[in-house]
CSV table of C-alpha atoms in Angstrom, one decimal:
chain,number,residue,atom,x,y,z
B,1,UNK,CA,13.0,13.2,5.5
B,2,UNK,CA,14.1,16.8,5.3
B,3,UNK,CA,13.1,18.5,2.0
B,4,UNK,CA,15.8,20.0,-0.2
B,5,UNK,CA,15.8,23.8,-0.1
B,6,UNK,CA,17.6,26.5,-2.0
B,7,UNK,CA,17.6,24.8,-5.5
B,8,UNK,CA,16.8,27.2,-8.4
B,9,UNK,CA,13.7,26.2,-10.3
B,10,UNK,CA,14.4,26.9,-14.0
B,11,UNK,CA,12.3,26.5,-17.1
B,12,UNK,CA,8.9,27.7,-15.7
B,13,UNK,CA,8.6,30.3,-18.5
B,14,UNK,CA,9.5,27.7,-21.1
B,15,UNK,CA,6.9,25.3,-19.7
B,16,UNK,CA,4.1,27.9,-19.6
B,17,UNK,CA,4.9,28.8,-23.2
B,18,UNK,CA,3.2,25.6,-24.2
B,19,UNK,CA,-0.5,25.9,-25.1
B,20,UNK,CA,-2.9,25.5,-22.1
B,21,UNK,CA,-0.1,24.8,-19.6
B,22,UNK,CA,-0.2,26.3,-16.1
B,23,UNK,CA,2.6,25.9,-13.6
B,24,UNK,CA,1.7,26.5,-10.0
B,25,UNK,CA,4.3,26.7,-7.3
B,26,UNK,CA,4.2,26.9,-3.5
B,27,UNK,CA,6.9,26.3,-1.0
B,28,UNK,CA,9.1,28.5,-3.0
B,29,UNK,CA,10.8,31.8,-2.6
B,30,UNK,CA,12.5,34.3,-4.9
B,31,UNK,CA,16.3,34.1,-5.0
B,32,UNK,CA,18.4,37.3,-5.1
B,33,UNK,CA,18.3,37.2,-8.9
B,34,UNK,CA,14.5,36.8,-9.0
B,35,UNK,CA,14.5,33.1,-9.9
B,36,UNK,CA,12.2,30.9,-7.9
B,37,UNK,CA,13.9,28.6,-5.4
B,38,UNK,CA,12.7,25.6,-3.5
B,39,UNK,CA,12.1,26.4,0.2
B,40,UNK,CA,10.6,23.1,1.3
B,41,UNK,CA,7.9,20.5,0.5
B,42,UNK,CA,6.2,19.8,-2.8
B,43,UNK,CA,6.8,22.8,-4.9
B,44,UNK,CA,5.6,22.4,-8.4
B,45,UNK,CA,2.3,21.4,-10.0
B,46,UNK,CA,1.9,21.4,-13.8
B,47,UNK,CA,-1.5,21.2,-15.4
B,48,UNK,CA,-2.9,21.5,-18.9
B,49,UNK,CA,-6.1,21.2,-20.8
B,50,UNK,CA,-6.7,19.1,-23.9
B,51,UNK,CA,-9.4,17.4,-25.9
B,52,UNK,CA,-8.8,14.2,-23.9
B,53,UNK,CA,-7.1,13.3,-20.7
B,54,UNK,CA,-4.4,11.5,-22.6
B,55,UNK,CA,-3.8,14.7,-24.7
B,56,UNK,CA,-3.6,16.9,-21.7
B,57,UNK,CA,-1.2,14.4,-20.0
B,58,UNK,CA,1.1,14.5,-23.0
B,59,UNK,CA,1.3,18.3,-22.9
B,60,UNK,CA,2.0,18.2,-19.2
B,61,UNK,CA,4.9,15.8,-19.7
B,62,UNK,CA,6.3,18.1,-22.4
B,63,UNK,CA,6.1,21.0,-20.0
B,64,UNK,CA,7.7,19.1,-17.1
B,65,UNK,CA,10.6,18.2,-19.4
B,66,UNK,CA,11.2,22.0,-19.7
B,67,UNK,CA,11.6,22.5,-15.9
């Protein structure tokens, strides 16, 4: 299947505002207004740290909801 390209990726700043969250992106480009846009493939990875795997996972899902 052909990946979707050209979609704006909004909410990264909101997601990284959560404690310990890091958002990595690849397969992206900057749009004319500076907003990251998809340019093919898997583009977002959201990671976080926590006192347990379950706690870190919960924070990641909160961050993903922002994007």
